[in-house]
Every structure is written in structure tokens, then in C-alpha cells.
């Protein structure tokens, strides 16, 4: 097996095309990258859907994950059973802590170039700005934006604590990686080899989840030591505002009743 790290073979969407064509055998794209081909794959990134990891894994290791894997199979890809963890996204800000949805009104916040993220923050009354990640630090420093959102390890690596004062553990979006294979290559393996490979990859995914959980705990302590002040807001006011703004109803329509029903089966009523 030859491994090509650090985008040596192109960007995520380029590599997704390569694995579909057979130029690559395996790839680990974010669910939001897969969603460019399979829209329902973005359902795990619905704003404030998951309260904790118990709900995440109940959904993604259960019926919702199976539904998404079936959709992925229809575009010539094979998705392994266990998703890999990319972490909950958290909000940082410069002037004041974000304690409730009311604190989002008019907040200039950098978000990824993702329709789901943009729609969520608009629904919360914020003023989202889609900027490339390479621009985030300087945009916060020069106050082009007041806030941003990312998993804790990204906040640490990018040294965003130098230009932000507060971190709200909002858990507003959970994202993960699907470990995928070229469909033809996978079907060409003997059944016993498929079992061996699948077990190894799924076991590695479970170990990776444990690593990410431990990493997040150590990162929070490190960020606190660097002066970032943490708070943990309740999701209730955010969900209520998104419901009133029609966000959940709109995305229920986009993802379809079946997928949305499977999500709510794991997390409770949203729309």
C-alpha cells in the first residue's frame, strides 16, 4: 500500500474524483466533501443536532449511517462501516463570550464555504463570511470578522488564541471522515480478503475515535493555559432560534423525510 499524505495528489474534490475513477483505491474525505456528490452525506453537519458523542455514534453507527453508506454506494464508492472522528466544531470570539443565541445577532463570524454552515449562522442572526482557512488569523487580527468556528485542535494549531479571547463549547456541528474505497476495486477482492481489510480499517477507526477524545481534553487544557476563556452554553436557545427561522424545516426538505427521520430517531425532534 502506498500512502500520499498532505494533498500530494490534489485537493479533496480532486481526490474524490480519482477514487471514483480508480486512480486511487482508498480515501478518507470529510462527510462535507462527499456531500458534493452525495448530498445526504452532509446530514451529520446539521446545526445543533447532536448533544454529545453518544448521539453521534448511535446515529452514524446505526440506521442513519447505513442510509448514507447506501447512498454513497450508488456513485461507485464503497464506504466502510465505521466513521472516523473529525470532532465537534466550537465558536471563538474576541469581545464577549457566546452564551446563548441572542449573542449571535449581527456577529461577524468566519465560516467554511459550506451552504449548510452559512444557512445555520444566518438562521441564528449572525453575519457569516466565507473565507479560506488561510485568511482566518489575519481576518480576526484586523477585525474583518469578530469570531470563527473550528474543532479545538485546529484552534490550537492555528494559534487563534492569540487573536481571540473566548471559546464557547457549542458543539454546533459534528463532522467525521468516511473511509471509502473505489467500488470496482472493492468488489474485485475475494470475500475473505474483504472481511480482513474491513475489520482492520473499522478497528483503526474505533482506535482513532479514542485518540481524538483524548486529544481534545489535552488541547482544552493547553488553550486555557494560553489565556482562552471557556464556557459551555446550552443548545436550547440556538435550536429554538433555528427552528423559528425555518432552518430545520428547509434542510428536512433537502435531505428527505427518510434520512431526517433516522436522524431524529437518534437525537430527538428537531423540525
XYZ file of N, CA, C and O in Angstrom, residues 74-257:
736
model
N -24.138 4.229 -4.462
C -24.777 4.478 -5.759
C -23.933 5.356 -6.680
O -24.307 5.555 -7.845
N -22.820 5.915 -6.170
C -21.934 6.716 -7.024
C -20.603 5.993 -7.257
O -19.591 6.615 -7.561
N -20.619 4.667 -7.091
C -19.441 3.876 -7.422
C -18.379 3.838 -6.347
O -17.214 3.557 -6.628
N -18.788 4.086 -5.086
C -17.848 4.069 -3.971
C -18.337 3.084 -2.916
O -19.535 2.830 -2.797
N -17.394 2.554 -2.144
C -17.748 1.703 -1.014
C -17.314 2.407 0.261
O -16.155 2.801 0.405
N -18.248 2.605 1.199
C -17.939 3.251 2.481
C -17.888 2.199 3.577
O -18.825 1.398 3.719
N -16.810 2.205 4.348
C -16.676 1.254 5.453
C -17.630 1.634 6.591
O -18.096 2.767 6.693
N -17.905 0.647 7.455
C -18.967 0.795 8.462
C -18.713 1.906 9.473
O -19.649 2.582 9.898
N -17.473 2.073 9.895
C -17.178 2.996 10.995
C -16.629 4.329 10.476
O -15.610 4.370 9.794
N -17.316 5.403 10.819
C -16.790 6.735 10.501
C -15.628 7.060 11.433
O -15.570 6.583 12.566
N -14.737 7.913 10.960
C -13.626 8.399 11.773
C -13.976 9.800 12.254
O -14.674 10.550 11.577
N -13.507 10.165 13.429
C -13.926 11.400 14.102
C -13.113 12.605 13.632
O -11.889 12.583 13.645
N -13.831 13.659 13.228
C -13.178 14.940 12.931
C -13.548 15.989 13.974
O -13.166 17.147 13.856
N -14.326 15.592 14.977
C -14.564 16.469 16.123
C -15.767 17.397 15.992
O -16.255 17.678 14.900
N -16.240 17.844 17.134
C -17.249 18.892 17.183
C -16.597 20.240 16.907
O -15.461 20.502 17.314
N -17.325 21.103 16.258
C -16.848 22.466 15.992
C -17.299 23.383 17.127
O -18.426 23.266 17.614
N -16.413 24.292 17.529
C -16.674 25.217 18.632
C -16.483 26.654 18.137
O -15.753 26.896 17.180
N -17.116 27.601 18.821
C -17.031 29.009 18.416
C -16.066 29.783 19.307
O -16.096 29.636 20.531
N -15.218 30.588 18.682
C -14.379 31.524 19.444
C -14.772 32.947 19.068
O -15.282 33.199 17.974
N -14.536 33.858 19.989
C -14.902 35.261 19.762
C -13.899 36.177 20.451
O -13.151 35.749 21.334
N -13.925 37.443 20.041
C -12.932 38.383 20.549
C -13.421 39.291 21.651
O -12.676 39.629 22.575
N -14.694 39.711 21.593
C -15.183 40.739 22.506
C -15.935 40.195 23.714
O -15.792 40.691 24.823
N -16.760 39.182 23.485
C -17.554 38.635 24.589
C -17.842 37.163 24.321
O -17.830 36.702 23.176
N -18.105 36.432 25.394
C -18.431 35.019 25.266
C -19.809 34.853 24.628
O -20.691 35.699 24.785
N -19.979 33.774 23.906
C -21.267 33.439 23.302
C -21.977 32.472 24.255
O -21.586 31.316 24.388
N -22.990 32.986 24.944
C -23.689 32.183 25.950
C -25.051 31.693 25.493
O -25.580 30.730 26.046
N -25.639 32.378 24.495
C -26.957 31.985 24.004
C -27.112 32.483 22.575
O -26.261 33.230 22.062
N -28.209 32.113 21.957
C -28.447 32.540 20.574
C -28.518 34.054 20.448
O -28.183 34.607 19.395
N -28.939 34.741 21.517
C -29.027 36.207 21.455
C -27.667 36.845 21.180
O -27.586 37.913 20.566
N -26.598 36.175 21.607
C -25.254 36.721 21.395
C -24.793 36.598 19.942
O -23.734 37.116 19.581
N -25.568 35.899 19.106
C -25.195 35.724 17.707
C -25.667 36.877 16.830
O -25.186 37.032 15.699
N -26.582 37.708 17.319
C -27.167 38.756 16.490
C -26.098 39.696 15.937
O -25.387 40.369 16.691
N -25.988 39.732 14.608
C -25.045 40.631 13.945
C -23.585 40.235 14.069
O -22.704 40.975 13.611
N -23.292 39.084 14.668
C -21.899 38.675 14.877
C -21.246 38.341 13.541
O -21.720 37.492 12.789
N -20.143 39.003 13.251
C -19.378 38.718 12.028
C -18.491 37.507 12.293
O -17.515 37.602 13.027
N -18.876 36.379 11.731
C -18.174 35.136 12.012
C -17.712 34.473 10.724
O -18.468 34.392 9.750
N -16.473 34.025 10.712
C -15.951 33.295 9.556
C -16.478 31.874 9.590
O -16.449 31.201 10.608
N -16.971 31.411 8.448
C -17.445 30.036 8.314
C -16.838 29.427 7.057
O -16.406 30.143 6.157
N -16.776 28.087 6.962
C -16.275 27.464 5.733
C -17.214 27.739 4.561
O -18.362 28.157 4.748
N -16.723 27.467 3.362
C -17.546 27.624 2.161
C -18.465 26.407 2.075
O -18.239 25.466 1.323
N -19.506 26.424 2.898
C -20.443 25.303 3.003
C -21.860 25.862 3.113
O -22.150 26.632 4.035
N -22.757 25.507 2.186
C -24.133 26.034 2.242
C -24.831 25.749 3.567
O -25.577 26.587 4.076
N -24.576 24.577 4.143
C -25.215 24.207 5.410
C -24.747 25.115 6.540
O -25.549 25.604 7.342
N -23.438 25.372 6.622
C -22.897 26.249 7.666
C -23.407 27.678 7.504
O -23.800 28.332 8.478
N -23.388 28.169 6.276
C -23.840 29.539 6.024
C -25.303 29.696 6.416
O -25.686 30.658 7.085
N -26.127 28.713 6.020
C -27.558 28.777 6.339
C -27.793 28.748 7.849
O -28.650 29.468 8.365
N -27.015 27.930 8.566
C -27.185 27.834 10.006
C -26.884 29.162 10.684
O -27.675 29.645 11.507
N -25.751 29.778 10.337
C -25.386 31.022 11.013
C -26.293 32.187 10.612
O -26.580 33.059 11.438
N -26.782 32.186 9.393
C -27.772 33.202 9.015
C -29.053 33.000 9.817
O -29.671 33.963 10.273
N -29.446 31.748 10.002
C -30.631 31.448 10.795
C -30.501 31.908 12.240
O -31.495 32.244 12.880
N -29.256 31.929 12.743
C -29.008 32.375 14.121
C -28.901 33.889 14.227
O -28.715 34.424 15.324
N -29.003 34.577 13.084
C -28.946 36.035 13.101
C -27.554 36.612 12.964
O -27.365 37.825 13.074
N -26.557 35.749 12.744
C -25.178 36.209 12.586
C -24.954 36.704 11.159
O -25.817 36.578 10.288
N -23.760 37.260 10.938
C -23.355 37.709 9.603
C -22.171 36.855 9.165
O -21.012 37.233 9.357
N -22.434 35.657 8.616
C -21.338 34.756 8.263
C -20.554 35.240 7.055
O -21.129 35.772 6.098
N -19.242 35.041 7.110
C -18.365 35.385 5.988
C -17.591 34.131 5.605
O -16.887 33.558 6.440
N -17.714 33.706 4.356
C -16.997 32.518 3.889
C -15.603 32.925 3.434
O -15.444 33.601 2.426
N -14.609 32.525 4.212
C -13.210 32.830 3.899
C -12.418 31.532 3.887
O -12.729 30.597 4.618
N -11.385 31.482 3.053
C -10.479 30.343 3.087
C -9.780 30.305 4.448
O -9.535 31.348 5.062
N -9.422 29.111 4.900
C -8.845 28.992 6.240
C -7.540 29.777 6.366
O -7.226 30.307 7.432
N -6.795 29.885 5.269
C -5.519 30.615 5.309
C -5.704 32.091 5.653
O -4.758 32.762 6.059
N -6.931 32.593 5.522
C -7.209 34.006 5.796
C -7.763 34.247 7.195
O -7.959 35.404 7.594
N -8.013 33.194 7.953
C -8.749 33.340 9.214
C -7.972 34.171 10.230
O -8.507 35.124 10.813
N -6.705 33.819 10.474
C -5.924 34.503 11.512
C -5.867 36.012 11.240
O -6.155 36.832 12.128
N -5.489 36.390 10.021
C -5.340 37.817 9.707
C -6.686 38.533 9.741
O -6.754 39.709 10.140
N -7.759 37.847 9.355
C -9.088 38.471 9.380
C -9.565 38.731 10.800
O -10.225 39.744 11.076
N -9.217 37.842 11.723
C -9.533 38.065 13.132
C -8.656 39.172 13.712
O -9.113 40.005 14.503
N -7.411 39.170 13.309
C -6.447 40.154 13.823
C -6.833 41.576 13.413
O -6.727 42.519 14.202
N -7.302 41.729 12.172
C -7.646 43.054 11.644
C -9.129 43.394 11.837
O -9.589 44.427 11.363
N -9.857 42.493 12.493
C -11.274 42.665 12.844
C -12.187 42.733 11.616
O -13.265 43.336 11.678
N -11.754 42.123 10.522
C -12.674 41.938 9.398
C -13.830 41.052 9.862
O -14.983 41.260 9.485
N -13.497 40.064 10.684
C -14.518 39.257 11.366
C -14.207 39.263 12.858
O -13.065 39.493 13.267
N -15.234 39.024 13.667
C -15.081 39.049 15.131
C -14.937 37.664 15.738
O -14.516 37.515 16.881
N -15.340 36.639 14.963
C -15.420 35.286 15.524
C -15.140 34.266 14.427
O -15.111 34.599 13.240
N -14.928 33.014 14.858
C -14.743 31.910 13.915
C -15.187 30.623 14.604
O -15.471 30.623 15.798
N -15.216 29.510 13.871
C -15.608 28.236 14.475
C -14.807 27.115 13.822
O -14.622 27.089 12.612
N -14.290 26.212 14.701
C -13.456 25.096 14.279
C -13.343 24.098 15.433
O -13.596 24.457 16.590
N -12.914 22.868 15.160
C -12.589 21.958 16.270
C -11.398 22.494 17.072
O -10.553 23.234 16.549
N -11.320 22.109 18.346
C -10.270 22.629 19.234
C -8.848 22.418 18.702
O -8.021 23.343 18.814
N -8.494 21.247 18.150
C -7.111 21.088 17.675
C -6.729 22.086 16.585
O -5.576 22.527 16.508
N -7.696 22.490 15.745
C -7.422 23.486 14.701
C -7.183 24.850 15.340
O -6.294 25.604 14.929
N -7.973 25.174 16.362
C -7.804 26.449 17.077
C -6.409 26.511 17.693
O -5.746 27.554 17.690
N -5.945 25.370 18.200
C -4.607 25.300 18.800
C -3.502 25.440 17.759
O -2.619 26.289 17.888
N -3.581 24.631 16.708
C -2.516 24.606 15.699
C -2.394 25.954 14.992
O -1.285 26.427 14.698
N -3.530 26.591 14.721
C -3.522 27.877 14.009
C -3.252 29.066 14.930
O -3.230 30.215 14.478
N -3.049 28.784 16.233
C -2.755 29.819 17.231
C -3.824 30.919 17.275
O -3.527 32.103 17.466
N -5.088 30.516 17.118
C -6.156 31.506 17.112
C -6.377 32.118 18.488
O -6.994 33.183 18.606
N -5.845 31.474 19.529
C -5.915 32.046 20.876
C -5.159 33.375 20.959
O -5.383 34.172 21.875
N -4.283 33.650 20.010
C -3.555 34.925 20.000
C -4.449 36.089 19.580
O -4.154 37.246 19.895
N -5.536 35.776 18.851
C -6.403 36.843 18.328
C -7.866 36.661 18.765
O -8.757 37.331 18.257
N -8.104 35.756 19.705
C -9.434 35.538 20.267
C -9.318 35.394 21.787
O -8.289 34.934 22.281
N -10.385 35.779 22.507
C -10.351 35.730 23.966
C -11.237 34.640 24.554
O -10.966 34.143 25.645
N -12.307 34.298 23.839
C -13.304 33.393 24.397
C -13.529 32.192 23.480
O -13.443 32.306 22.262
N -13.846 31.063 24.099
C -14.217 29.872 23.344
C -15.479 29.276 23.955
O -15.487 28.897 25.130
N -16.531 29.225 23.163
C -17.797 28.638 23.606
C -17.873 27.206 23.095
O -17.842 26.973 21.886
N -17.958 26.269 24.019
C -18.039 24.852 23.655
C -19.473 24.548 23.215
O -20.264 23.958 23.928
N -19.777 25.012 22.016
C -21.142 24.973 21.491
C -21.494 23.632 20.865
O -22.672 23.294 20.748
N -20.484 22.867 20.435
C -20.746 21.576 19.752
C -21.782 21.747 18.649
O -22.647 20.886 18.447
N -21.697 22.860 17.913
C -22.790 23.194 16.989
C -22.822 22.324 15.737
O -23.873 22.169 15.124
N -21.688 21.781 15.336
C -21.642 20.867 14.189
C -20.664 19.748 14.516
O -19.569 20.003 15.026
N -21.066 18.519 14.206
C -20.115 17.411 14.290
C -19.787 16.955 12.874
O -20.673 16.828 12.028
N -18.497 16.753 12.632
C -18.078 16.269 11.322
C -17.183 15.055 11.489
O -16.478 14.924 12.501
N -17.224 14.183 10.510
C -16.390 12.992 10.540
C -15.886 12.649 9.149
O -16.291 13.248 8.152
N -14.986 11.685 9.093
C -14.438 11.196 7.833
C -15.075 9.854 7.492
O -15.164 8.971 8.347
N -15.489 9.698 6.247
C -15.850 8.380 5.743
C -14.604 7.751 5.134
O -13.907 8.393 4.341
N -14.293 6.535 5.497
C -13.203 5.792 4.856
C -13.834 5.084 3.665
O -14.695 4.217 3.836
N -13.444 5.480 2.448
C -14.094 4.948 1.257
C -13.095 4.226 0.362
O -11.877 4.449 0.446
N -13.628 3.375 -0.496
C -12.826 2.639 -1.474
C -13.485 2.756 -2.846
O -14.704 2.976 -2.955
N -12.681 2.611 -3.889
C -13.225 2.513 -5.230
C -14.128 1.271 -5.296
O -13.721 0.177 -4.900
N -15.348 1.441 -5.767
C -16.323 0.355 -5.733
C -15.903 -0.867 -6.535
O -16.066 -2.010 -6.074
N -15.352 -0.647 -7.714
C -14.948 -1.795 -8.549
C -13.790 -2.550 -7.914
O -13.772 -3.792 -7.909
N -12.824 -1.807 -7.371
C -11.677 -2.462 -6.729
C -12.134 -3.271 -5.516
O -11.652 -4.382 -5.280
N -13.080 -2.709 -4.760
C -13.559 -3.412 -3.567
C -14.298 -4.691 -3.946
O -14.052 -5.757 -3.371
N -15.166 -4.605 -4.926
C -15.925 -5.787 -5.348
C -15.010 -6.850 -5.960
O -15.358 -8.037 -5.975
N -13.836 -6.434 -6.466
C -12.906 -7.377 -7.066
C -12.108 -8.183 -6.063
O -11.421 -9.143 -6.438
N -12.184 -7.825 -4.778
C -11.465 -8.583 -3.754
C -12.250 -9.840 -3.382
O -13.486 -9.798 -3.310
N -11.564 -10.944 -3.091
C -12.271 -12.130 -2.576
C -12.962 -11.803 -1.252
O -12.527 -10.917 -0.508
N -14.025 -12.522 -0.948
C -14.830 -12.252 0.252
C -13.999 -12.311 1.529
O -14.172 -11.473 2.429
N -13.074 -13.290 1.618
C -12.288 -13.393 2.849
C -11.339 -12.209 2.993
O -11.097 -11.710 4.092
N -10.835 -11.699 1.861
C -9.961 -10.525 1.910
C -10.760 -9.272 2.273
O -10.286 -8.415 3.023
N -11.977 -9.173 1.755
C -12.836 -8.048 2.134
C -13.042 -8.011 3.650
O -12.975 -6.941 4.275
N -13.281 -9.168 4.240
C -13.508 -9.243 5.687
C -12.276 -8.791 6.457
O -12.376 -8.013 7.416
N -11.099 -9.261 6.040
C -9.848 -8.898 6.721
C -9.609 -7.390 6.636
O -9.313 -6.721 7.642
N -9.732 -6.833 5.422
C -9.478 -5.399 5.221
C -10.505 -4.559 5.981
O -10.163 -3.589 6.669
N -11.776 -4.918 5.879
C -12.831 -4.148 6.546
C -12.642 -4.163 8.060
O -12.769 -3.122 8.723
N -12.335 -5.332 8.623
C -12.126 -5.410 10.070
C -10.959 -4.538 10.502
O -11.025 -3.837 11.529
N -9.873 -4.548 9.730
C -8.695 -3.748 10.085
C -9.004 -2.258 10.029
O -8.638 -1.489 10.931
N -9.688 -1.837 8.983
C -9.993 -0.411 8.818
C -11.007 0.050 9.865
O -10.864 1.134 10.459
N -12.029 -0.746 10.120
C -13.022 -0.362 11.128
C -12.426 -0.350 12.541
O -12.738 0.543 13.344
N -11.549 -1.297 12.843
C -10.875 -1.305 14.146
C -9.992 -0.071 14.308
O -9.926 0.537 15.389
N -9.302 0.300 13.232
C -8.460 1.504 13.283
C -9.316 2.750 13.492
O -8.925 3.676 14.213
N -10.501 2.770 12.874
C -11.408 3.898 13.073
C -11.857 4.027 14.523
O -11.931 5.136 15.065
N -12.133 2.907 15.173
C -12.522 2.936 16.581
C -11.377 3.446 17.454
O -11.585 4.223 18.397
N -10.155 3.024 17.147
C -8.988 3.499 17.908
C -8.790 5.000 17.682
O -8.453 5.741 18.619
N -9.009 5.456 16.462
C -8.859 6.883 16.154
C -9.854 7.721 16.947
O -9.528 8.815 17.415
N -11.067 7.219 17.119
C -12.065 7.950 17.924
C -11.554 8.171 19.347
O -11.714 9.263 19.910
N -10.950 7.142 19.927
C -10.396 7.276 21.281
C -9.260 8.277 21.329
O -9.143 9.060 22.277
N -8.432 8.273 20.286
C -7.310 9.222 20.225
C -7.813 10.661 20.168
O -7.272 11.550 20.833
N -8.840 10.900 19.354
C -9.369 12.260 19.210
C -9.998 12.736 20.517
O -9.843 13.900 20.920
N -10.687 11.842 21.214
C -11.299 12.205 22.502
C -10.223 12.636 23.501
O -10.360 13.672 24.178
N -9.146 11.871 23.582
C -8.052 12.218 24.497
C -7.367 13.511 24.066
O -7.007 14.353 24.899
N -7.191 13.678 22.753
C -6.542 14.884 22.232
C -7.337 16.133 22.596
O -6.767 17.137 23.049
N -8.672 16.087 22.426
C -9.496 17.252 22.726
C -9.385 17.664 24.190
O -9.377 18.856 24.517
N -9.296 16.681 25.082
C -9.169 17.000 26.509
C -7.847 17.698 26.805
O -7.795 18.675 27.550
N -6.764 17.230 26.204
C -5.459 17.859 26.439
C -5.378 19.224 25.773
O -4.762 20.153 26.302
N -6.017 19.376 24.606
C -5.980 20.654 23.883
C -6.703 21.736 24.676
O -6.244 22.880 24.757
N -7.854 21.406 25.255
C -8.605 22.397 26.041
C -7.737 22.926 27.176
O -7.675 24.155 27.397
N -7.059 22.048 27.894
C -6.193 22.488 28.996
C -5.070 23.384 28.476
O -4.736 24.406 29.100
N -4.509 23.038 27.322
C -3.431 23.846 26.744
C -3.937 25.233 26.340
O -3.275 26.247 26.594
N -5.117 25.284 25.729
C -5.671 26.569 25.302
C -6.022 27.452 26.497
O -5.842 28.673 26.457
N -6.501 26.836 27.573
C -6.779 27.610 28.795
C -5.487 28.210 29.347
O -5.464 29.369 29.787
N -4.406 27.445 29.282
C -3.121 27.945 29.789
C -2.594 29.101 28.945
O -1.788 29.904 29.409
N -3.073 29.199 27.716
C -2.655 30.280 26.814
C -3.607 31.471 26.867
O -3.489 32.406 26.065
N -4.584 31.426 27.777
C -5.428 32.590 28.013
C -6.812 32.561 27.416
O -7.572 33.526 27.538
N -7.188 31.454 26.758
C -8.528 31.374 26.190
C -9.513 31.005 27.301
O -9.290 30.058 28.055
N -10.598 31.770 27.422
C -11.611 31.541 28.444
C -12.750 30.709 27.873
O -13.333 31.073 26.837
N -13.076 29.600 28.535
C -14.087 28.677 28.028
C -15.420 28.841 28.752
O -15.451 29.153 29.935
N -16.498 28.611 28.015
C -17.826 28.473 28.605
C -18.581 27.410 27.805
O -18.176 27.056 26.696
N -19.660 26.884 28.386
C -20.409 25.810 27.725
C -21.886 26.182 27.689
O -22.648 25.902 28.615
N -22.334 26.820 26.591
C -23.729 27.238 26.515
C -24.667 26.064 26.272
O -24.283 25.051 25.685
N -25.903 26.205 26.723
C -26.926 25.199 26.433
C -27.343 25.329 24.966
O -27.446 26.438 24.442
N -27.617 24.205 24.304
C -28.048 24.290 22.900
C -29.490 24.748 22.720
O -29.904 25.053 21.599
N -30.256 24.837 23.804
C -31.700 25.050 23.682
C -32.065 26.329 22.935
O -32.916 26.314 22.039
N -31.437 27.452 23.296
C -31.816 28.719 22.653
C -31.407 28.723 21.181
O -32.102 29.296 20.334
N -30.293 28.071 20.870
C -29.838 28.015 19.477
C -30.806 27.180 18.634
O -31.177 27.570 17.517
N -31.212 26.025 19.172
C -32.161 25.174 18.440
C -33.486 25.900 18.230
O -34.089 25.813 17.148
N -33.948 26.596 19.266
C -35.226 27.304 19.164
C -35.166 28.374 18.075
O -36.113 28.535 17.284
N -34.048 29.089 18.023
C -33.920 30.148 17.018
C -33.845 29.562 15.610
O -34.449 30.096 14.668
N -33.123 28.465 15.462
C -33.038 27.816 14.146
C -34.406 27.268 13.726
O -34.780 27.337 12.545
N -35.138 26.747 14.684
C -36.486 26.229 14.379
C -37.386 27.372 13.909
O -38.082 27.253 12.889
N -37.343 28.497 14.636
C -38.175 29.654 14.281
C -37.776 30.236 12.930
O -38.622 30.755 12.201
N -36.494 30.144 12.596
C -36.006 30.698 11.329
C -36.300 29.787 10.138
O -36.039 30.166 8.987
N -36.836 28.594 10.409
C -37.153 27.670 9.340
C -35.982 26.846 8.848
O -36.074 26.147 7.833
N -34.858 26.900 9.589
C -33.650 26.187 9.164
C -33.884 24.676 9.119
O -33.582 24.015 8.113
N -34.434 24.124 10.197
C -34.624 22.674 10.242
C -35.645 22.223 9.194
O -35.462 21.184 8.548
N -36.686 22.987 9.025
C -37.688 22.628 8.027
C -37.111 22.618 6.620
O -37.401 21.714 5.816
N -36.280 23.620 6.319
C -35.668 23.697 4.982
C -34.774 22.483 4.714
O -34.855 21.852 3.654
N -33.927 22.133 5.700
C -32.974 21.049 5.465
C -33.618 19.680 5.578
O -33.159 18.712 4.951
N -34.721 19.585 6.292
C -35.501 18.349 6.255
C -35.993 18.095 4.835
O -35.938 16.972 4.321
N -36.443 19.169 4.184
C -36.889 19.054 2.800
C -35.769 18.664 1.857
O -35.961 17.884 0.922
N -34.577 19.200 2.103
C -33.437 18.903 1.228
C -32.932 17.473 1.407
O -32.577 16.810 0.429
N -32.880 17.004 2.647
C -32.341 15.664 2.907
C -33.377 14.569 2.692
O -33.016 13.420 2.455
N -34.644 14.924 2.800
C -35.710 13.950 2.608
C -36.222 13.406 3.933
O -35.497 13.350 4.936
N -37.479 12.992 3.930
C -38.143 12.543 5.151
C -37.469 11.313 5.763
O -37.377 11.190 6.989
